[in-house]
PDB file of C-alpha atoms in Angstrom:
ATOM      1  CA  MET A   1       0.000   0.000   0.000  1.00 50.00           C
ATOM      2  CA  SER A   2       1.406   3.411  -1.010  1.00 52.00           C
ATOM      3  CA  LYS A   3       1.904   6.254   1.467  1.00 50.00           C
ATOM      4  CA  LYS A   4      -0.615   8.310  -0.465  1.00 47.00           C
ATOM      5  CA  SER A   5      -3.244   5.557  -0.226  1.00 52.00           C
ATOM      6  CA  SER A   6      -2.640   5.160   3.538  1.00 50.00           C
ATOM      7  CA  PHE A   7      -2.947   8.915   4.018  1.00 38.00           C
ATOM      8  CA  VAL A   8      -6.250   9.029   2.133  1.00 39.00           C
ATOM      9  CA  LYS A   9      -7.614   6.111   4.150  1.00 44.00           C
ATOM     10  CA  GLY A  10      -6.543   7.828   7.343  1.00 42.00           C
ATOM     11  CA  ILE A  11      -8.365  10.998   6.331  1.00 40.00           C
ATOM     12  CA  LEU A  12     -11.505   9.044   5.445  1.00 37.00           C
ATOM     13  CA  LEU A  13     -11.397   7.150   8.749  1.00 39.00           C
ATOM     14  CA  ALA A  14     -10.974  10.359  10.751  1.00 39.00           C
ATOM     15  CA  SER A  15     -13.803  11.971   8.808  1.00 46.00           C
ATOM     16  CA  SER A  16     -16.099   8.986   9.380  1.00 48.00           C
ATOM     17  CA  THR A  17     -15.265   8.935  13.092  1.00 49.00           C
ATOM     18  CA  ALA A  18     -16.004  12.657  13.407  1.00 47.00           C
ATOM     19  CA  THR A  19     -19.319  12.190  11.579  1.00 60.00           C
ATOM     20  CA  ILE A  20     -20.321   9.332  13.878  1.00 55.00           C
ATOM     21  CA  ILE A  21     -19.399  11.270  17.027  1.00 52.00           C
ATOM     22  CA  THR A  22     -21.291  14.322  15.751  1.00 57.00           C
ATOM     23  CA  ALA A  23     -24.388  12.168  15.172  1.00 55.00           C
ATOM     24  CA  ILE A  24     -24.069  10.681  18.670  1.00 52.00           C
ATOM     25  CA  ASN A  25     -23.734  14.142  20.211  1.00 53.00           C
ATOM     26  CA  LYS A  26     -26.821  15.364  18.363  1.00 60.00           C
ATOM     27  CA  ALA A  27     -28.826  12.320  19.420  1.00 54.00           C
ATOM     28  CA  LEU A  28     -27.823  12.827  23.063  1.00 56.00           C
ATOM     29  CA  PHE A  29     -28.936  16.464  23.021  1.00 58.00           C
ATOM     30  CA  VAL A  30     -32.273  15.588  21.405  1.00 55.00           C
ATOM     31  CA  ARG A  31     -32.923  12.781  23.879  1.00 64.00           C
ATOM     32  CA  ALA A  32     -32.067  14.925  26.915  1.00 60.00           C
ATOM     33  CA  THR A  33     -34.480  17.718  25.913  1.00 68.00           C
ATOM     34  CA  SER A  34     -37.317  15.685  24.376  1.00 62.00           C
ATOM     35  CA  LYS A  35     -39.620  15.897  27.421  1.00 74.00           C
ATOM     36  CA  LYS A  36     -39.482  19.722  27.482  1.00 75.00           C
ATOM     37  CA  LEU A  37     -39.953  19.764  31.260  1.00 82.00           C
ATOM     38  CA  LEU A  38     -38.378  23.150  31.944  1.00 84.00           C
ATOM     39  CA  VAL A  39     -39.878  25.193  29.130  1.00 71.00           C
ATOM     40  CA  ARG A  40     -43.449  24.605  30.326  1.00 68.00           C
ATOM     41  CA  GLU A  41     -43.088  27.034  33.210  1.00 70.00           C
ATOM     42  CA  GLU A  42     -44.528  30.553  32.844  1.00 75.00           C
ATOM     43  CA  HIS A  43     -41.714  33.051  32.744  1.00 85.00           C
ATOM     44  CA  SER A  44     -40.343  36.384  31.621  1.00 93.00           C
ATOM     45  CA  VAL A  45     -37.177  37.195  29.686  1.00 96.00           C
ATOM     46  CA  TYR A  46     -34.639  39.866  30.552  1.00 98.00           C
ATOM     47  CA  ALA A  47     -32.974  40.987  27.324  1.00 98.00           C
ATOM     48  CA  TRP A  48     -29.455  41.417  28.660  1.00 98.00           C
ATOM     49  CA  ARG A  49     -26.634  42.645  26.435  1.00 96.00           C
ATOM     50  CA  PHE A  50     -24.855  39.268  26.379  1.00 97.00           C
ATOM     51  CA  GLY A  51     -27.994  37.153  25.909  1.00 97.00           C
ATOM     52  CA  ASP A  52     -31.597  36.628  26.999  1.00 97.00           C
ATOM     53  CA  VAL A  53     -32.001  35.635  30.644  1.00 97.00           C
ATOM     54  CA  PHE A  54     -34.958  33.518  31.786  1.00 97.00           C
ATOM     55  CA  TYR A  55     -36.602  34.474  35.085  1.00 97.00           C
ATOM     56  CA  THR A  56     -39.823  34.096  37.040  1.00 96.00           C
ATOM     57  CA  LYS A  57     -41.626  36.346  39.510  1.00 97.00           C
ATOM     58  CA  THR A  58     -44.149  35.070  42.053  1.00 96.00           C
ATOM     59  CA  GLY A  59     -45.971  36.773  44.920  1.00 96.00           C
ATOM     60  CA  GLU A  60     -46.020  40.266  46.384  1.00 94.00           C
ATOM     61  CA  GLY A  61     -43.959  41.999  49.031  1.00 95.00           C
ATOM     62  CA  LYS A  62     -40.293  42.688  49.626  1.00 97.00           C
ATOM     63  CA  PRO A  63     -38.207  41.258  46.756  1.00 98.00           C
ATOM     64  CA  LEU A  64     -36.233  38.062  47.250  1.00 98.00           C
ATOM     65  CA  LEU A  65     -33.898  36.878  44.489  1.00 98.00           C
ATOM     66  CA  LEU A  66     -33.082  33.152  44.420  1.00 98.00           C
ATOM     67  CA  ILE A  67     -29.885  32.197  42.570  1.00 98.00           C
ATOM     68  CA  HIS A  68     -29.088  28.577  41.708  1.00 98.00           C
ATOM     69  CA  ASP A  69     -25.685  26.903  41.969  1.00 98.00           C
ATOM     70  CA  LEU A  70     -23.292  27.694  39.139  1.00 98.00           C
ATOM     71  CA  VAL A  71     -23.199  24.237  37.558  1.00 97.00           C
ATOM     72  CA  THR A  72     -24.196  23.123  34.079  1.00 96.00           C
ATOM     73  CA  ALA A  73     -27.115  20.968  35.269  1.00 96.00           C
ATOM     74  CA  SER A  74     -28.750  23.678  37.365  1.00 96.00           C
ATOM     75  CA  SER A  75     -31.474  26.240  36.745  1.00 96.00           C
ATOM     76  CA  GLY A  76     -33.995  28.295  38.682  1.00 96.00           C
ATOM     77  CA  HIS A  77     -35.953  25.055  39.084  1.00 95.00           C
ATOM     78  CA  GLU A  78     -33.512  24.286  41.911  1.00 97.00           C
ATOM     79  CA  TRP A  79     -35.736  26.465  44.146  1.00 98.00           C
ATOM     80  CA  ASN A  80     -39.026  24.974  43.008  1.00 95.00           C
ATOM     81  CA  LYS A  81     -39.931  23.444  46.403  1.00 97.00           C
ATOM     82  CA  LEU A  82     -39.624  26.804  48.215  1.00 98.00           C
ATOM     83  CA  VAL A  83     -41.007  29.385  45.808  1.00 97.00           C
ATOM     84  CA  GLN A  84     -44.722  29.073  46.579  1.00 95.00           C
ATOM     85  CA  LYS A  85     -44.205  29.246  50.340  1.00 96.00           C
ATOM     86  CA  LEU A  86     -41.795  32.179  50.149  1.00 98.00           C
ATOM     87  CA  SER A  87     -44.109  34.043  47.747  1.00 97.00           C
ATOM     88  CA  LYS A  88     -46.693  34.435  50.531  1.00 96.00           C
ATOM     89  CA  THR A  89     -44.526  37.147  52.067  1.00 96.00           C
ATOM     90  CA  HIS A  90     -42.151  38.145  49.251  1.00 97.00           C
ATOM     91  CA  SER A  91     -41.948  38.995  45.576  1.00 98.00           C
ATOM     92  CA  VAL A  92     -39.839  35.964  44.699  1.00 98.00           C
ATOM     93  CA  TYR A  93     -37.601  36.101  41.652  1.00 98.00           C
ATOM     94  CA  THR A  94     -35.810  33.037  40.303  1.00 98.00           C
ATOM     95  CA  ILE A  95     -33.239  33.387  37.569  1.00 97.00           C
ATOM     96  CA  ASP A  96     -31.528  31.037  35.147  1.00 97.00           C
ATOM     97  CA  LEU A  97     -28.013  32.436  34.968  1.00 98.00           C
ATOM     98  CA  LEU A  98     -26.597  33.146  31.527  1.00 98.00           C
ATOM     99  CA  GLY A  99     -25.241  29.873  30.152  1.00 97.00           C
ATOM    100  CA  CYS A 100     -27.591  27.804  32.329  1.00 97.00           C
ATOM    101  CA  GLY A 101     -31.030  26.211  32.045  1.00 95.00           C
ATOM    102  CA  ARG A 102     -33.451  28.106  29.830  1.00 95.00           C
ATOM    103  CA  SER A 103     -31.361  31.258  29.395  1.00 96.00           C
ATOM    104  CA  GLN A 104     -29.257  31.767  26.290  1.00 96.00           C
ATOM    105  CA  LYS A 105     -25.879  30.054  26.246  1.00 97.00           C
ATOM    106  CA  PRO A 106     -23.538  32.150  24.117  1.00 96.00           C
ATOM    107  CA  ASN A 107     -20.167  30.697  23.210  1.00 95.00           C
ATOM    108  CA  LEU A 108     -17.906  32.828  25.380  1.00 95.00           C
ATOM    109  CA  THR A 109     -15.640  32.528  28.413  1.00 96.00           C
ATOM    110  CA  TYR A 110     -17.787  32.876  31.520  1.00 97.00           C
ATOM    111  CA  THR A 111     -16.191  34.731  34.424  1.00 97.00           C
ATOM    112  CA  ASN A 112     -17.104  35.816  37.924  1.00 96.00           C
ATOM    113  CA  PHE A 113     -17.117  39.411  36.679  1.00 96.00           C
ATOM    114  CA  LEU A 114     -19.661  38.522  33.969  1.00 98.00           C
ATOM    115  CA  TYR A 115     -22.088  37.259  36.627  1.00 98.00           C
ATOM    116  CA  VAL A 116     -21.380  40.234  38.885  1.00 98.00           C
ATOM    117  CA  GLN A 117     -22.473  42.501  36.032  1.00 98.00           C
ATOM    118  CA  LEU A 118     -25.516  40.322  35.264  1.00 98.00           C
ATOM    119  CA  LEU A 119     -26.657  40.393  38.868  1.00 98.00           C
ATOM    120  CA  THR A 120     -26.098  44.148  39.112  1.00 98.00           C
ATOM    121  CA  ASP A 121     -28.032  44.879  35.915  1.00 98.00           C
ATOM    122  CA  PHE A 122     -30.829  42.443  36.759  1.00 98.00           C
ATOM    123  CA  ILE A 123     -31.497  43.963  40.174  1.00 98.00           C
ATOM    124  CA  LYS A 124     -31.387  47.501  38.789  1.00 98.00           C
ATOM    125  CA  SER A 125     -33.446  46.857  35.646  1.00 97.00           C
ATOM    126  CA  VAL A 126     -35.896  44.100  36.653  1.00 98.00           C
ATOM    127  CA  ILE A 127     -36.327  44.215  40.426  1.00 98.00           C
ATOM    128  CA  GLY A 128     -35.749  47.942  40.690  1.00 97.00           C
ATOM    129  CA  ARG A 129     -35.110  48.165  44.434  1.00 96.00           C
ATOM    130  CA  ARG A 130     -33.057  46.761  47.275  1.00 97.00           C
ATOM    131  CA  THR A 131     -33.509  43.030  47.571  1.00 98.00           C
ATOM    132  CA  ASP A 132     -32.814  40.059  49.800  1.00 98.00           C
ATOM    133  CA  VAL A 133     -30.778  37.391  48.038  1.00 98.00           C
ATOM    134  CA  ALA A 134     -30.348  33.644  48.552  1.00 98.00           C
ATOM    135  CA  ALA A 135     -27.712  31.775  46.568  1.00 98.00           C
ATOM    136  CA  SER A 136     -26.286  28.275  46.599  1.00 98.00           C
ATOM    137  CA  GLY A 137     -22.913  26.680  45.932  1.00 98.00           C
ATOM    138  CA  SER A 138     -20.483  28.412  43.596  1.00 98.00           C
ATOM    139  CA  SER A 139     -22.885  31.295  42.904  1.00 98.00           C
ATOM    140  CA  CYS A 140     -22.313  32.579  46.436  1.00 98.00           C
ATOM    141  CA  SER A 141     -18.930  34.024  45.452  1.00 97.00           C
ATOM    142  CA  PHE A 142     -20.260  36.454  42.864  1.00 96.00           C
ATOM    143  CA  VAL A 143     -23.126  37.456  45.165  1.00 98.00           C
ATOM    144  CA  ILE A 144     -20.530  38.516  47.746  1.00 97.00           C
ATOM    145  CA  THR A 145     -18.516  40.345  45.075  1.00 97.00           C
ATOM    146  CA  THR A 146     -21.592  42.099  43.678  1.00 97.00           C
ATOM    147  CA  CYS A 147     -22.655  43.197  47.145  1.00 97.00           C
ATOM    148  CA  ASN A 148     -19.191  44.593  47.807  1.00 96.00           C
ATOM    149  CA  ASN A 149     -19.409  46.632  44.604  1.00 96.00           C
ATOM    150  CA  ASN A 150     -23.048  47.720  45.044  1.00 94.00           C
ATOM    151  CA  MET A 151     -24.100  47.470  48.696  1.00 93.00           C
ATOM    152  CA  GLU A 152     -27.164  49.629  48.067  1.00 94.00           C
ATOM    153  CA  LEU A 153     -28.709  46.853  45.953  1.00 96.00           C
ATOM    154  CA  PHE A 154     -28.719  44.248  48.731  1.00 97.00           C
ATOM    155  CA  ASP A 155     -30.359  43.772  52.082  1.00 97.00           C
ATOM    156  CA  LYS A 156     -30.054  40.320  53.698  1.00 98.00           C
ATOM    157  CA  ILE A 157     -27.938  37.591  52.122  1.00 98.00           C
ATOM    158  CA  ILE A 158     -28.370  33.831  52.539  1.00 98.00           C
ATOM    159  CA  LEU A 159     -25.568  31.541  51.356  1.00 98.00           C
ATOM    160  CA  ILE A 160     -26.254  27.819  51.080  1.00 98.00           C
ATOM    161  CA  ASN A 161     -23.108  25.672  51.134  1.00 98.00           C
ATOM    162  CA  PRO A 162     -20.796  28.322  49.655  1.00 98.00           C
ATOM    163  CA  ASP A 163     -17.406  27.374  48.215  1.00 98.00           C
ATOM    164  CA  SER A 164     -14.438  27.529  50.571  1.00 97.00           C
ATOM    165  CA  ILE A 165     -12.217  30.612  50.543  1.00 97.00           C
ATOM    166  CA  LEU A 166      -9.453  28.530  48.957  1.00 96.00           C
ATOM    167  CA  LYS A 167     -11.691  27.222  46.165  1.00 96.00           C
ATOM    168  CA  CYS A 168     -12.989  30.712  45.406  1.00 96.00           C
ATOM    169  CA  GLY A 169      -9.428  31.925  44.990  1.00 94.00           C
ATOM    170  CA  GLN A 170      -8.359  29.341  42.400  1.00 95.00           C
ATOM    171  CA  THR A 171      -7.049  30.805  39.145  1.00 93.00           C
ATOM    172  CA  PRO A 172      -6.520  29.394  35.640  1.00 94.00           C
ATOM    173  CA  ASN A 173      -3.327  27.340  35.393  1.00 94.00           C
ATOM    174  CA  GLN A 174      -1.630  25.376  32.624  1.00 94.00           C
ATOM    175  CA  TYR A 175      -3.614  22.195  33.322  1.00 92.00           C
ATOM    176  CA  SER A 176      -7.000  23.933  33.539  1.00 93.00           C
ATOM    177  CA  LYS A 177      -6.301  25.914  30.369  1.00 94.00           C
ATOM    178  CA  ILE A 178      -5.495  22.711  28.464  1.00 94.00           C
ATOM    179  CA  TYR A 179      -8.670  21.058  29.742  1.00 91.00           C
ATOM    180  CA  LYS A 180     -10.694  24.089  28.702  1.00 94.00           C
ATOM    181  CA  PHE A 181      -9.114  23.939  25.245  1.00 94.00           C
ATOM    182  CA  LEU A 182     -10.106  20.266  24.869  1.00 93.00           C
ATOM    183  CA  ILE A 183     -13.708  20.899  25.945  1.00 93.00           C
ATOM    184  CA  ASP A 184     -13.980  23.833  23.546  1.00 94.00           C
ATOM    185  CA  LEU A 185     -13.166  21.551  20.580  1.00 92.00           C
ATOM    186  CA  PRO A 186     -16.303  21.182  18.410  1.00 86.00           C
ATOM    187  CA  VAL A 187     -16.579  17.359  18.224  1.00 84.00           C
ATOM    188  CA  ILE A 188     -14.406  15.702  20.852  1.00 87.00           C
ATOM    189  CA  GLY A 189     -15.064  18.505  23.326  1.00 88.00           C
ATOM    190  CA  THR A 190     -18.810  18.085  22.920  1.00 89.00           C
ATOM    191  CA  LEU A 191     -18.471  14.351  23.533  1.00 89.00           C
ATOM    192  CA  ILE A 192     -16.475  15.040  26.731  1.00 90.00           C
ATOM    193  CA  TYR A 193     -19.223  17.434  27.809  1.00 92.00           C
ATOM    194  CA  ASN A 194     -21.972  14.919  27.065  1.00 91.00           C
ATOM    195  CA  ILE A 195     -20.248  12.205  29.077  1.00 90.00           C
ATOM    196  CA  ALA A 196     -19.744  14.550  32.043  1.00 93.00           C
ATOM    197  CA  ASN A 197     -23.389  15.664  31.846  1.00 93.00           C
ATOM    198  CA  SER A 198     -25.047  12.359  31.032  1.00 92.00           C
ATOM    199  CA  ARG A 199     -28.043  11.240  33.046  1.00 94.00           C
ATOM    200  CA  ARG A 200     -25.835   8.610  34.672  1.00 95.00           C
ATOM    201  CA  SER A 201     -23.191  11.198  35.699  1.00 95.00           C
ATOM    202  CA  ILE A 202     -25.817  13.570  37.081  1.00 96.00           C
ATOM    203  CA  THR A 203     -27.431  10.733  39.039  1.00 97.00           C
ATOM    204  CA  GLU A 204     -24.042   9.709  40.440  1.00 97.00           C
ATOM    205  CA  LYS A 205     -23.409  13.246  41.663  1.00 97.00           C
ATOM    206  CA  PHE A 206     -26.760  13.331  43.448  1.00 97.00           C
ATOM    207  CA  LEU A 207     -25.937  10.005  45.076  1.00 97.00           C
ATOM    208  CA  THR A 208     -22.461  10.989  46.229  1.00 97.00           C
ATOM    209  CA  VAL A 209     -22.499  14.777  46.659  1.00 97.00           C
ATOM    210  CA  ASN A 210     -25.828  16.543  46.311  1.00 98.00           C
ATOM    211  CA  TYR A 211     -28.061  14.483  48.627  1.00 98.00           C
ATOM    212  CA  ALA A 212     -27.382  12.740  51.920  1.00 98.00           C
ATOM    213  CA  ASP A 213     -30.294  10.319  51.539  1.00 97.00           C
ATOM    214  CA  PRO A 214     -30.459   8.520  48.156  1.00 96.00           C
ATOM    215  CA  CYS A 215     -34.092   7.606  48.807  1.00 96.00           C
ATOM    216  CA  LYS A 216     -35.056  11.281  48.470  1.00 97.00           C
ATOM    217  CA  ILE A 217     -33.719  11.604  44.939  1.00 97.00           C
ATOM    218  CA  GLU A 218     -36.698  11.950  42.599  1.00 96.00           C
ATOM    219  CA  PRO A 219     -36.354  10.754  38.984  1.00 95.00           C
ATOM    220  CA  GLU A 220     -38.017  13.986  37.833  1.00 94.00           C
ATOM    221  CA  THR A 221     -35.285  16.004  39.544  1.00 96.00           C
ATOM    222  CA  ILE A 222     -32.642  14.126  37.553  1.00 96.00           C
ATOM    223  CA  SER A 223     -34.652  14.698  34.371  1.00 94.00           C
ATOM    224  CA  HIS A 224     -34.859  18.450  35.023  1.00 94.00           C
ATOM    225  CA  CYS A 225     -31.099  18.657  35.620  1.00 96.00           C
ATOM    226  CA  HIS A 226     -30.312  16.523  32.572  1.00 94.00           C
ATOM    227  CA  GLU A 227     -32.500  18.703  30.398  1.00 94.00           C
ATOM    228  CA  ALA A 228     -31.069  21.931  31.829  1.00 95.00           C
ATOM    229  CA  SER A 229     -27.546  20.882  30.875  1.00 94.00           C
ATOM    230  CA  HIS A 230     -28.504  20.147  27.255  1.00 91.00           C
ATOM    231  CA  LEU A 231     -30.873  22.944  26.276  1.00 92.00           C
ATOM    232  CA  GLY A 232     -29.479  25.071  23.459  1.00 86.00           C
ATOM    233  CA  ASP A 233     -27.365  24.122  20.452  1.00 78.00           C
ATOM    234  CA  SER A 234     -24.385  22.964  22.533  1.00 80.00           C
ATOM    235  CA  GLY A 235     -25.907  22.891  25.969  1.00 80.00           C
ATOM    236  CA  ALA A 236     -23.834  24.584  28.637  1.00 91.00           C
ATOM    237  CA  LYS A 237     -20.532  23.446  27.131  1.00 94.00           C
ATOM    238  CA  ALA A 238     -18.975  26.932  27.109  1.00 96.00           C
ATOM    239  CA  LEU A 239     -19.896  27.398  30.761  1.00 97.00           C
ATOM    240  CA  TYR A 240     -18.553  23.935  31.595  1.00 96.00           C
ATOM    241  CA  SER A 241     -15.186  24.691  30.005  1.00 96.00           C
ATOM    242  CA  SER A 242     -15.048  28.028  31.840  1.00 97.00           C
ATOM    243  CA  ILE A 243     -15.771  26.366  35.183  1.00 97.00           C
ATOM    244  CA  LYS A 244     -13.163  23.658  34.574  1.00 95.00           C
ATOM    245  CA  GLY A 245     -10.699  26.330  33.496  1.00 96.00           C
ATOM    246  CA  ASN A 246     -11.246  28.192  36.813  1.00 96.00           C
ATOM    247  CA  TYR A 247     -12.415  31.313  34.984  1.00 96.00           C
ATOM    248  CA  THR A 248     -15.548  31.599  37.132  1.00 97.00           C
ATOM    249  CA  LYS A 249     -13.514  31.772  40.371  1.00 96.00           C
ATOM    250  CA  LEU A 250     -12.526  34.947  42.225  1.00 94.00           C
ATOM    251  CA  SER A 251     -11.053  35.587  45.661  1.00 96.00           C
ATOM    252  CA  ILE A 252     -13.722  36.957  48.014  1.00 97.00           C
ATOM    253  CA  SER A 253     -11.582  37.540  51.111  1.00 97.00           C
ATOM    254  CA  HIS A 254     -11.432  41.319  50.704  1.00 96.00           C
ATOM    255  CA  ALA A 255     -15.143  41.587  49.883  1.00 97.00           C
ATOM    256  CA  LEU A 256     -16.181  39.517  52.916  1.00 97.00           C
ATOM    257  CA  LYS A 257     -14.155  41.751  55.224  1.00 96.00           C
ATOM    258  CA  LYS A 258     -15.603  44.924  53.755  1.00 96.00           C
ATOM    259  CA  ILE A 259     -19.354  44.377  53.404  1.00 95.00           C
ATOM    260  CA  ASP A 260     -21.585  44.971  56.411  1.00 93.00           C
ATOM    261  CA  ASN A 261     -24.795  43.388  55.117  1.00 96.00           C
ATOM    262  CA  SER A 262     -26.438  40.755  57.279  1.00 97.00           C
ATOM    263  CA  ILE A 263     -25.209  37.338  56.073  1.00 98.00           C
ATOM    264  CA  PHE A 264     -26.533  33.920  57.068  1.00 98.00           C
ATOM    265  CA  ILE A 265     -24.901  30.661  55.960  1.00 98.00           C
ATOM    266  CA  ILE A 266     -26.914  27.446  55.739  1.00 98.00           C
ATOM    267  CA  GLY A 267     -24.847  24.278  55.574  1.00 98.00           C
ATOM    268  CA  GLY A 268     -25.764  20.680  54.894  1.00 98.00           C
ATOM    269  CA  GLU A 269     -24.608  18.258  57.574  1.00 98.00           C
ATOM    270  CA  TYR A 270     -22.866  16.041  55.007  1.00 98.00           C
ATOM    271  CA  GLU A 271     -21.456  18.815  52.815  1.00 98.00           C
ATOM    272  CA  LYS A 272     -17.709  18.278  52.649  1.00 96.00           C
ATOM    273  CA  GLU A 273     -15.731  20.611  54.956  1.00 97.00           C
ATOM    274  CA  ILE A 274     -18.739  22.897  55.493  1.00 98.00           C
ATOM    275  CA  GLU A 275     -17.935  23.598  59.153  1.00 98.00           C
ATOM    276  CA  ASN A 276     -14.405  24.641  58.196  1.00 98.00           C
ATOM    277  CA  THR A 277     -15.763  26.799  55.392  1.00 98.00           C
ATOM    278  CA  ILE A 278     -18.176  28.560  57.752  1.00 98.00           C
ATOM    279  CA  ALA A 279     -15.340  29.115  60.233  1.00 98.00           C
ATOM    280  CA  GLU A 280     -13.224  30.687  57.450  1.00 97.00           C
ATOM    281  CA  TYR A 281     -16.043  33.047  56.512  1.00 98.00           C
ATOM    282  CA  MET A 282     -16.622  34.042  60.130  1.00 98.00           C
ATOM    283  CA  ILE A 283     -12.934  34.830  60.672  1.00 97.00           C
ATOM    284  CA  LEU A 284     -13.171  37.327  57.815  1.00 97.00           C
ATOM    285  CA  ASN A 285     -16.592  38.614  58.891  1.00 97.00           C
ATOM    286  CA  PRO A 286     -17.455  37.817  62.547  1.00 97.00           C
ATOM    287  CA  ALA A 287     -21.026  39.120  62.126  1.00 97.00           C
ATOM    288  CA  ILE A 288     -21.957  36.149  59.913  1.00 98.00           C
ATOM    289  CA  GLU A 289     -24.510  33.747  61.410  1.00 98.00           C
ATOM    290  CA  SER A 290     -24.966  30.123  60.431  1.00 98.00           C
ATOM    291  CA  GLU A 291     -26.882  26.906  60.945  1.00 98.00           C
ATOM    292  CA  ILE A 292     -26.255  23.310  59.885  1.00 98.00           C
ATOM    293  CA  ILE A 293     -29.252  21.325  58.641  1.00 98.00           C
ATOM    294  CA  LYS A 294     -29.211  17.698  59.707  1.00 97.00           C
ATOM    295  CA  ASN A 295     -29.623  14.850  57.205  1.00 97.00           C
ATOM    296  CA  SER A 296     -28.782  16.978  54.184  1.00 98.00           C
ATOM    297  CA  SER A 297     -25.868  17.596  51.858  1.00 98.00           C
ATOM    298  CA  HIS A 298     -25.209  20.099  49.034  1.00 98.00           C
ATOM    299  CA  PHE A 299     -28.845  20.968  48.206  1.00 98.00           C
ATOM    300  CA  PRO A 300     -30.757  21.131  51.520  1.00 98.00           C
ATOM    301  CA  HIS A 301     -33.363  23.380  49.867  1.00 98.00           C
ATOM    302  CA  MET A 302     -34.163  20.463  47.553  1.00 98.00           C
ATOM    303  CA  GLU A 303     -33.555  17.522  49.871  1.00 98.00           C
ATOM    304  CA  VAL A 304     -35.124  18.859  53.091  1.00 98.00           C
ATOM    305  CA  PRO A 305     -37.119  21.896  51.882  1.00 98.00           C
ATOM    306  CA  HIS A 306     -39.295  22.267  54.989  1.00 98.00           C
ATOM    307  CA  GLU A 307     -36.295  22.580  57.320  1.00 98.00           C
ATOM    308  CA  THR A 308     -34.562  24.997  54.934  1.00 98.00           C
ATOM    309  CA  LEU A 309     -37.717  27.070  54.522  1.00 98.00           C
ATOM    310  CA  LYS A 310     -38.123  27.434  58.292  1.00 98.00           C
ATOM    311  CA  ILE A 311     -34.586  28.799  58.686  1.00 98.00           C
ATOM    312  CA  MET A 312     -34.972  31.172  55.731  1.00 98.00           C
ATOM    313  CA  GLU A 313     -38.346  32.492  56.893  1.00 97.00           C
ATOM    314  CA  ASP A 314     -37.108  33.056  60.453  1.00 97.00           C
ATOM    315  CA  TYR A 315     -34.038  34.915  59.228  1.00 97.00           C
ATOM    316  CA  LEU A 316     -35.838  37.023  56.614  1.00 97.00           C
ATOM    317  CA  SER A 317     -38.583  38.047  59.057  1.00 93.00           C
ATOM    318  CA  LEU A 318     -36.134  39.619  61.532  1.00 82.00           C
TER     319      LEU A 318
END
């Protein structure tokens, strides 16, 4: 066999492989979004400069903005078990962050500063007055940063299982930049994303990280998360690569020391290192209050909503 013939066969094989992987990726996206669970909900759209942002508003009273964890499988649906109860005393806003859920997912590098600007503009343009805010997981860091930059926009702040000070301060390095580059590739990168955000992978994370009690995991919850991660032409792949590249991280030590808003941290009993994380936050800001919810892990507002609701209502009513 000539070198030219081998080269041609190699090209054809690579092309066929790419075509097969592309077809698999497309089939996975179609399957994940076929039930259309998330798009049924009544909502409004905030036409932000970087893309349309999905949000809901329920109830009357002092505004309360609920912000989901900054992960590819999350959306405002994360707060679904609390919204109706909280709306009896508040105007409750839930938001799908840009790159997540039902909001647009532009192909860009997502940063902490991008979400700081989104939160600032959303409160000013949509809510229009000072608001209480509750955020979970990695979203807590840009809530703290936004408050530091615009204290007049915030009243009380609730943080549910925030990232540790060390994790918040991580920066892009050679390894994370390479991983981001691989994920950003159009075919192989999409396959990596699909594997990481498959129904099986999402279920495994709920079993090992998100919930303390596997019996409380509802199949519909997994379906909502699976769909959220695959809505849009490429799902939340650009956000995923940005998270893995550490571009969404930002040190919050200075901001925590500076802000004087009332802050309450809710931790799940089985959230890894949560007591140490709370202690770190309180060293920087001794006025912070906290409570650990028994029999819960990363998403106590989903796993044990009644206990979480009681703490939030008591704190917000003060």
